[in-house]
mmCIF file of C-alpha atoms and ligand atoms in Angstrom:
data_model
loop_
_atom_site.group_PDB
_atom_site.id
_atom_site.type_symbol
_atom_site.label_atom_id
_atom_site.label_comp_id
_atom_site.label_asym_id
_atom_site.label_seq_id
_atom_site.Cartn_x
_atom_site.Cartn_y
_atom_site.Cartn_z
ATOM 1 C CA MET A 1 35.100 -2.332 -20.134
ATOM 2 C CA SER A 2 38.685 0.051 -20.371
ATOM 3 C CA ALA A 3 39.435 3.777 -20.506
ATOM 4 C CA THR A 4 41.464 5.114 -23.628
ATOM 5 C CA THR A 5 44.241 6.426 -22.592
ATOM 6 C CA GLU A 6 44.089 10.065 -23.624
ATOM 7 C CA ALA A 7 40.546 10.860 -22.309
ATOM 8 C CA PRO A 8 39.537 9.235 -19.566
ATOM 9 C CA SER A 9 35.946 7.750 -20.073
ATOM 10 C CA THR A 10 33.291 5.244 -18.818
ATOM 11 C CA VAL A 11 32.758 3.753 -22.742
ATOM 12 C CA ALA A 12 35.389 2.974 -24.987
ATOM 13 C CA PRO A 13 35.837 3.752 -28.329
ATOM 14 C CA GLY A 14 33.076 1.917 -30.112
ATOM 15 C CA SER A 15 31.365 0.300 -27.366
ATOM 16 C CA PRO A 16 28.008 0.269 -27.008
ATOM 17 C CA GLU A 17 27.732 0.431 -23.507
ATOM 18 C CA LEU A 18 26.804 3.896 -22.863
ATOM 19 C CA PHE A 19 27.367 4.732 -18.533
ATOM 20 C CA SER A 20 23.708 4.696 -18.420
ATOM 21 C CA GLU A 21 22.977 1.570 -19.264
ATOM 22 C CA ARG A 22 25.737 -0.798 -17.584
ATOM 23 C CA LEU A 23 25.102 1.740 -13.737
ATOM 24 C CA LYS A 24 21.081 0.314 -14.744
ATOM 25 C CA ALA A 25 22.421 -3.217 -15.360
ATOM 26 C CA ALA A 26 24.349 -3.321 -13.050
ATOM 27 C CA THR A 27 22.373 -2.189 -9.898
ATOM 28 C CA TRP A 28 19.104 -3.582 -11.408
ATOM 29 C CA SER A 29 19.120 -6.813 -9.153
ATOM 30 C CA ASP A 30 19.254 -4.289 -6.230
ATOM 31 C CA HIS A 31 16.112 -2.215 -7.613
ATOM 32 C CA GLN A 32 14.572 -5.573 -7.486
ATOM 33 C CA ALA A 33 15.114 -6.370 -4.169
ATOM 34 C CA ALA A 34 13.635 -2.469 -3.438
ATOM 35 C CA GLU A 35 10.791 -3.359 -5.553
ATOM 36 C CA ASP A 36 9.565 -6.526 -4.439
ATOM 37 C CA HIS A 37 10.094 -6.182 -0.809
ATOM 38 C CA GLY A 38 6.859 -6.661 0.864
ATOM 39 C CA PHE A 39 6.450 -3.351 2.192
ATOM 40 C CA THR A 40 6.895 -2.246 -1.284
ATOM 41 C CA ARG A 41 4.076 -4.590 -2.298
ATOM 42 C CA ALA A 42 1.978 -3.973 -0.551
ATOM 43 C CA LEU A 43 2.094 -0.250 -1.548
ATOM 44 C CA LEU A 44 1.548 -1.336 -5.172
ATOM 45 C CA ASP A 45 -1.239 -3.132 -4.227
ATOM 46 C CA GLY A 46 -3.198 -1.131 -2.628
ATOM 47 C CA THR A 47 -3.261 -2.682 0.474
ATOM 48 C CA LEU A 48 -0.773 -0.991 2.298
ATOM 49 C CA PRO A 49 -2.701 1.177 5.719
ATOM 50 C CA LEU A 50 -2.772 5.067 5.114
ATOM 51 C CA SER A 51 -0.598 5.146 8.426
ATOM 52 C CA GLY A 52 2.298 2.903 6.456
ATOM 53 C CA TYR A 53 1.965 5.260 3.311
ATOM 54 C CA THR A 54 2.033 8.457 6.288
ATOM 55 C CA GLU A 55 5.484 7.109 7.494
ATOM 56 C CA MET A 56 7.316 6.750 4.206
ATOM 57 C CA VAL A 57 6.461 10.036 3.429
ATOM 58 C CA ALA A 58 7.842 11.251 6.742
ATOM 59 C CA GLN A 59 10.843 9.342 6.594
ATOM 60 C CA HIS A 60 11.127 10.532 3.268
ATOM 61 C CA TYR A 61 11.304 14.120 4.022
ATOM 62 C CA PHE A 62 14.174 13.140 6.789
ATOM 63 C CA ALA A 63 16.337 11.539 3.332
ATOM 64 C CA TYR A 64 15.349 14.269 1.384
ATOM 65 C CA ALA A 65 16.133 16.831 3.870
ATOM 66 C CA ALA A 66 19.895 15.043 3.643
ATOM 67 C CA LEU A 67 19.760 15.179 -0.357
ATOM 68 C CA GLU A 68 18.780 18.624 -1.155
ATOM 69 C CA ASP A 69 20.901 20.157 1.384
ATOM 70 C CA VAL A 70 23.950 18.599 0.442
ATOM 71 C CA GLY A 71 23.017 18.925 -3.561
ATOM 72 C CA ARG A 72 22.719 22.711 -2.625
ATOM 73 C CA ARG A 73 26.531 22.863 -1.366
ATOM 74 C CA LEU A 74 28.372 21.090 -4.482
ATOM 75 C CA ALA A 75 25.820 22.640 -6.246
ATOM 76 C CA GLY A 76 29.280 23.973 -7.888
ATOM 77 C CA ASP A 77 30.678 21.093 -8.334
ATOM 78 C CA PRO A 78 32.230 19.865 -11.907
ATOM 79 C CA VAL A 79 30.849 16.596 -10.971
ATOM 80 C CA ALA A 80 27.421 16.422 -8.743
ATOM 81 C CA GLY A 81 27.036 19.957 -10.098
ATOM 82 C CA ARG A 82 26.132 19.096 -13.255
ATOM 83 C CA PHE A 83 22.795 17.065 -11.298
ATOM 84 C CA HIS A 84 21.702 20.205 -9.099
ATOM 85 C CA TYR A 85 18.312 20.850 -10.810
ATOM 86 C CA PRO A 86 16.537 23.162 -8.200
ATOM 87 C CA GLU A 87 13.264 22.306 -10.820
ATOM 88 C CA LEU A 88 13.609 18.604 -9.005
ATOM 89 C CA GLU A 89 13.836 19.531 -5.441
ATOM 90 C CA ARG A 90 10.986 17.731 -3.531
ATOM 91 C CA LEU A 91 11.301 18.637 -0.098
ATOM 92 C CA PRO A 92 8.483 21.814 -0.784
ATOM 93 C CA ALA A 93 5.911 18.977 -1.561
ATOM 94 C CA LEU A 94 7.227 16.479 0.922
ATOM 95 C CA VAL A 95 6.277 20.167 3.208
ATOM 96 C CA ARG A 96 2.331 19.834 1.835
ATOM 97 C CA ASP A 97 1.865 16.064 2.197
ATOM 98 C CA LEU A 98 2.797 16.086 5.298
ATOM 99 C CA GLU A 99 0.381 19.094 6.432
ATOM 100 C CA HIS A 100 -2.082 17.229 4.827
ATOM 101 C CA LEU A 101 -1.673 13.514 5.968
ATOM 102 C CA LEU A 102 -0.612 14.983 9.723
ATOM 103 C CA GLY A 103 -1.795 18.028 10.586
ATOM 104 C CA ALA A 104 -0.056 21.696 11.100
ATOM 105 C CA ASP A 105 1.965 20.036 13.934
ATOM 106 C CA TRP A 106 3.376 17.351 11.619
ATOM 107 C CA ARG A 107 6.870 18.453 12.082
ATOM 108 C CA GLU A 108 6.562 17.585 16.196
ATOM 109 C CA ARG A 109 4.966 14.490 14.908
ATOM 110 C CA ILE A 110 8.116 12.750 12.702
ATOM 111 C CA SER A 111 11.476 11.639 13.526
ATOM 112 C CA PRO A 112 13.699 9.738 11.724
ATOM 113 C CA SER A 113 14.313 5.896 11.802
ATOM 114 C CA ARG A 114 17.280 4.456 12.693
ATOM 115 C CA ALA A 115 17.787 3.227 9.139
ATOM 116 C CA THR A 116 16.851 6.725 7.923
ATOM 117 C CA ARG A 117 19.286 8.297 10.378
ATOM 118 C CA THR A 118 22.387 5.453 8.573
ATOM 119 C CA TYR A 119 20.874 6.503 5.061
ATOM 120 C CA ALA A 120 20.806 10.336 5.986
ATOM 121 C CA ALA A 121 24.637 10.533 6.961
ATOM 122 C CA ARG A 122 25.653 8.403 3.872
ATOM 123 C CA ILE A 123 24.021 11.281 1.889
ATOM 124 C CA GLU A 124 25.800 13.590 4.232
ATOM 125 C CA GLN A 125 28.971 11.950 4.162
ATOM 126 C CA MET A 126 29.193 12.568 0.060
ATOM 127 C CA VAL A 127 29.933 16.008 0.369
ATOM 128 C CA ASP A 128 33.787 15.056 0.191
ATOM 129 C CA HIS A 129 32.510 11.997 -2.214
ATOM 130 C CA PRO A 130 30.702 14.466 -5.213
ATOM 131 C CA ALA A 131 30.475 11.660 -7.733
ATOM 132 C CA GLY A 132 29.368 9.635 -4.975
ATOM 133 C CA TYR A 133 26.548 11.750 -4.118
ATOM 134 C CA VAL A 134 25.579 11.411 -8.260
ATOM 135 C CA ALA A 135 24.674 7.548 -7.362
ATOM 136 C CA HIS A 136 22.320 9.016 -4.399
ATOM 137 C CA HIS A 137 20.931 11.746 -6.952
ATOM 138 C CA TYR A 138 19.916 8.764 -9.697
ATOM 139 C CA THR A 139 18.724 6.226 -7.389
ATOM 140 C CA ARG A 140 16.021 8.421 -5.705
ATOM 141 C CA TYR A 141 15.255 10.873 -8.613
ATOM 142 C CA MET A 142 15.158 8.246 -11.396
ATOM 143 C CA GLY A 143 12.888 6.641 -9.631
ATOM 144 C CA ASP A 144 10.680 9.082 -8.038
ATOM 145 C CA VAL A 145 10.154 9.960 -12.390
ATOM 146 C CA SER A 146 9.801 6.656 -13.173
ATOM 147 C CA GLY A 147 8.243 4.202 -11.141
ATOM 148 C CA GLY A 148 6.659 6.762 -8.151
ATOM 149 C CA GLN A 149 4.366 7.763 -10.735
ATOM 150 C CA PHE A 150 3.086 3.968 -10.308
ATOM 151 C CA ILE A 151 3.571 4.969 -6.386
ATOM 152 C CA ARG A 152 1.188 8.254 -7.489
ATOM 153 C CA ARG A 153 -1.516 6.894 -9.290
ATOM 154 C CA VAL A 154 -1.429 3.895 -6.347
ATOM 155 C CA ALA A 155 -1.506 5.854 -3.058
ATOM 156 C CA ALA A 156 -3.904 8.389 -4.924
ATOM 157 C CA LYS A 157 -6.266 5.835 -5.875
ATOM 158 C CA ALA A 158 -6.129 3.051 -2.906
ATOM 159 C CA TYR A 159 -6.036 6.669 -0.071
ATOM 160 C CA GLY A 160 -8.184 8.966 -2.207
ATOM 161 C CA LEU A 161 -5.312 11.852 -1.648
ATOM 162 C CA SER A 162 -4.351 14.623 -4.529
ATOM 163 C CA ASP A 163 -1.608 15.889 -6.898
ATOM 164 C CA GLU A 164 -2.027 19.112 -4.434
ATOM 165 C CA ALA A 165 -1.880 17.079 -1.049
ATOM 166 C CA GLY A 166 -0.655 13.727 -0.547
ATOM 167 C CA VAL A 167 1.159 12.967 -3.489
ATOM 168 C CA ALA A 168 2.849 15.667 -3.774
ATOM 169 C CA PHE A 169 6.169 14.390 -3.648
ATOM 170 C CA TYR A 170 5.612 12.779 -7.183
ATOM 171 C CA VAL A 171 3.943 15.530 -8.777
ATOM 172 C CA PHE A 172 7.376 17.088 -11.386
ATOM 173 C CA ASP A 173 5.158 19.344 -13.396
ATOM 174 C CA ALA A 174 8.023 21.854 -13.529
ATOM 175 C CA LEU A 175 9.821 18.946 -15.422
ATOM 176 C CA GLY A 176 7.305 19.111 -18.178
ATOM 177 C CA SER A 177 7.831 15.085 -20.203
ATOM 178 C CA LEU A 178 9.225 12.896 -17.715
ATOM 179 C CA PRO A 179 10.477 10.218 -20.253
ATOM 180 C CA ARG A 180 12.374 13.380 -21.779
ATOM 181 C CA PHE A 181 14.048 14.529 -18.695
ATOM 182 C CA ARG A 182 15.014 10.427 -18.163
ATOM 183 C CA THR A 183 16.599 10.388 -21.531
ATOM 184 C CA GLY A 184 18.733 14.200 -20.465
ATOM 185 C CA TYR A 185 19.613 12.909 -17.166
ATOM 186 C CA ARG A 186 20.491 9.607 -18.980
ATOM 187 C CA GLU A 187 22.980 11.837 -21.302
ATOM 188 C CA ARG A 188 24.571 13.941 -18.143
ATOM 189 C CA LEU A 189 25.484 10.950 -16.506
ATOM 190 C CA ASP A 190 26.932 9.306 -20.153
ATOM 191 C CA SER A 191 28.910 12.574 -20.141
ATOM 192 C CA LEU A 192 31.034 12.408 -16.974
ATOM 193 C CA ALA A 193 34.353 12.508 -17.732
ATOM 194 C CA LEU A 194 35.181 9.555 -15.061
ATOM 195 C CA ASP A 195 37.977 6.836 -15.100
ATOM 196 C CA GLU A 196 36.945 2.874 -14.862
ATOM 197 C CA ALA A 197 37.958 3.595 -10.940
ATOM 198 C CA ALA A 198 35.393 6.041 -10.791
ATOM 199 C CA ALA A 199 33.076 4.655 -12.990
ATOM 200 C CA ALA A 200 33.186 1.726 -10.414
ATOM 201 C CA ARG A 201 32.933 3.073 -6.950
ATOM 202 C CA LEU A 202 29.846 5.081 -8.673
ATOM 203 C CA VAL A 203 28.043 1.933 -9.938
ATOM 204 C CA ALA A 204 29.419 1.017 -6.235
ATOM 205 C CA GLU A 205 28.029 3.726 -4.434
ATOM 206 C CA THR A 206 24.415 3.115 -5.954
ATOM 207 C CA ARG A 207 24.358 -0.493 -4.823
ATOM 208 C CA LEU A 208 24.267 0.779 -1.703
ATOM 209 C CA ALA A 209 22.183 3.795 -2.077
ATOM 210 C CA TYR A 210 19.284 1.155 -2.879
ATOM 211 C CA GLN A 211 20.842 -0.766 -0.049
ATOM 212 C CA LEU A 212 19.619 1.607 1.836
ATOM 213 C CA ASN A 213 16.713 2.527 0.394
ATOM 214 C CA THR A 214 15.150 -1.463 1.242
ATOM 215 C CA GLU A 215 16.510 -1.214 5.269
ATOM 216 C CA VAL A 216 14.106 1.976 5.350
ATOM 217 C CA PHE A 217 11.458 0.040 3.470
ATOM 218 C CA ALA A 218 12.463 -2.909 5.826
ATOM 219 C CA ASP A 219 11.870 -0.933 9.094
ATOM 220 C CA LEU A 220 9.104 0.341 7.655
ATOM 221 C CA GLY A 221 7.289 -3.073 7.215
ATOM 222 C CA ARG A 222 8.176 -4.123 10.745
ATOM 223 C CA THR A 223 6.270 -1.207 12.313
ATOM 224 C CA HIS A 224 3.589 -0.661 9.655
ATOM 225 C CA ALA A 225 2.195 -4.076 8.695
ATOM 226 C CA PRO A 226 -0.308 -4.309 5.323
ATOM 227 C CA ALA A 227 -3.770 -4.155 6.300
ATOM 228 C CA ALA A 228 -5.118 -7.841 6.126
HETATM 229 C C1 HEM B 301 13.569 3.015 -12.432
HETATM 230 C C2 HEM B 301 9.470 0.400 -11.546
HETATM 231 C C3 HEM B 301 10.801 1.250 -6.853
HETATM 232 C C4 HEM B 301 14.750 3.831 -8.250
HETATM 233 C C5 HEM B 301 11.809 2.358 -13.229
HETATM 234 C C6 HEM B 301 11.179 1.855 -14.131
HETATM 235 C C7 HEM B 301 10.268 1.195 -13.364
HETATM 236 C C8 HEM B 301 10.123 1.346 -12.342
HETATM 237 C C9 HEM B 301 8.827 1.229 -14.734
HETATM 238 C C10 HEM B 301 11.819 2.253 -15.631
HETATM 239 C C11 HEM B 301 12.547 1.188 -15.718
HETATM 240 C C12 HEM B 301 12.838 1.323 -17.235
HETATM 241 O O1 HEM B 301 13.132 2.640 -18.070
HETATM 242 O O2 HEM B 301 13.221 0.708 -18.077
HETATM 243 C C13 HEM B 301 9.704 0.232 -9.912
HETATM 244 C C14 HEM B 301 8.302 -0.022 -8.961
HETATM 245 C C15 HEM B 301 8.186 0.418 -7.969
HETATM 246 C C16 HEM B 301 10.051 0.873 -8.221
HETATM 247 C C17 HEM B 301 7.385 -0.381 -9.754
HETATM 248 C C18 HEM B 301 7.734 -0.211 -6.643
HETATM 249 C C19 HEM B 301 7.783 0.951 -5.800
HETATM 250 C C20 HEM B 301 12.018 2.297 -6.427
HETATM 251 C C21 HEM B 301 12.409 2.149 -5.750
HETATM 252 C C22 HEM B 301 14.035 2.653 -5.708
HETATM 253 C C23 HEM B 301 13.709 2.954 -7.870
HETATM 254 C C24 HEM B 301 12.242 2.026 -4.403
HETATM 255 C C25 HEM B 301 14.990 3.351 -5.295
HETATM 256 C C26 HEM B 301 14.515 3.553 -4.193
HETATM 257 C C27 HEM B 301 14.725 3.192 -9.642
HETATM 258 C C28 HEM B 301 15.832 4.101 -10.873
HETATM 259 C C29 HEM B 301 15.129 3.515 -11.545
HETATM 260 C C30 HEM B 301 13.682 3.147 -11.974
HETATM 261 C C31 HEM B 301 16.957 4.847 -9.802
HETATM 262 C C32 HEM B 301 15.991 4.368 -13.310
HETATM 263 C C33 HEM B 301 16.587 3.029 -13.796
HETATM 264 C C34 HEM B 301 17.706 3.505 -15.420
HETATM 265 O O3 HEM B 301 16.928 3.953 -15.912
HETATM 266 O O4 HEM B 301 18.784 4.084 -14.949
HETATM 267 N N1 HEM B 301 11.311 1.465 -11.992
HETATM 268 N N2 HEM B 301 10.485 0.486 -9.143
HETATM 269 N N3 HEM B 301 12.759 2.139 -7.581
HETATM 270 N N4 HEM B 301 13.774 2.662 -10.341
HETATM 271 FE FE1 HEM B 301 11.912 2.074 -9.983
#
């Protein structure tokens, strides 16, 4: 794929490939690695103990604290700012879930794993790389409004949790129709005026974001084995 000479674009005239399609295609093997990880599998088939689910929510808390802090700091940026959707913010829902799962003193009972600290540090570096921030935004939020909806149903059933507290993280009522949201999100990706080098960097950062997420799962899998 090549950029035109007049306007930088990820899509050559007449090309069937939109940037959103390229991004998904180029990162889908990383998605599958995250989805097929033993920890994720156990979560999806309902064999993960509640303690493992709770620890995952705790790790999410630290990752989203970084993601949403950097998102606010980049709200005025011409690239990253286009992905500043206050209605996506997950931190309040994570706090509700953790209060429910761990009690009022939840904050003293959780700490970031080494993998989560690495992931959060990478997100924080994106303050100086706004297009890279989009990669991290996409990897998490598009996942939460896609496969996350399976997790919501499985976890609610397996652990007897409710949308109000326990799986609130996966509830996006403020967005309305999720398929419509996903379409609009892809349109925003497609309208980013990225030249080829910037497009390739965004793809590479997304692959890294998936790998960092998989590391977090690997770490959770080591300490929270599925029930026998
Ligand atoms: C999209 C399933 C885990 C990130 C999707 C889609 C499904 C799915 C069905 C929609 C595909 C489509 O539109 O055709 C799952 C399942 C998972 C899982 C069952 C198991 C837990 C993850 C994880 C991440 C993630 C761990 C990231 C850390 C994404 C992203 C998309 C997506 C970014 C949007 C792809 C795009 O349309 O561009 N997932 N997923 N998913 N998922 Fe997952």
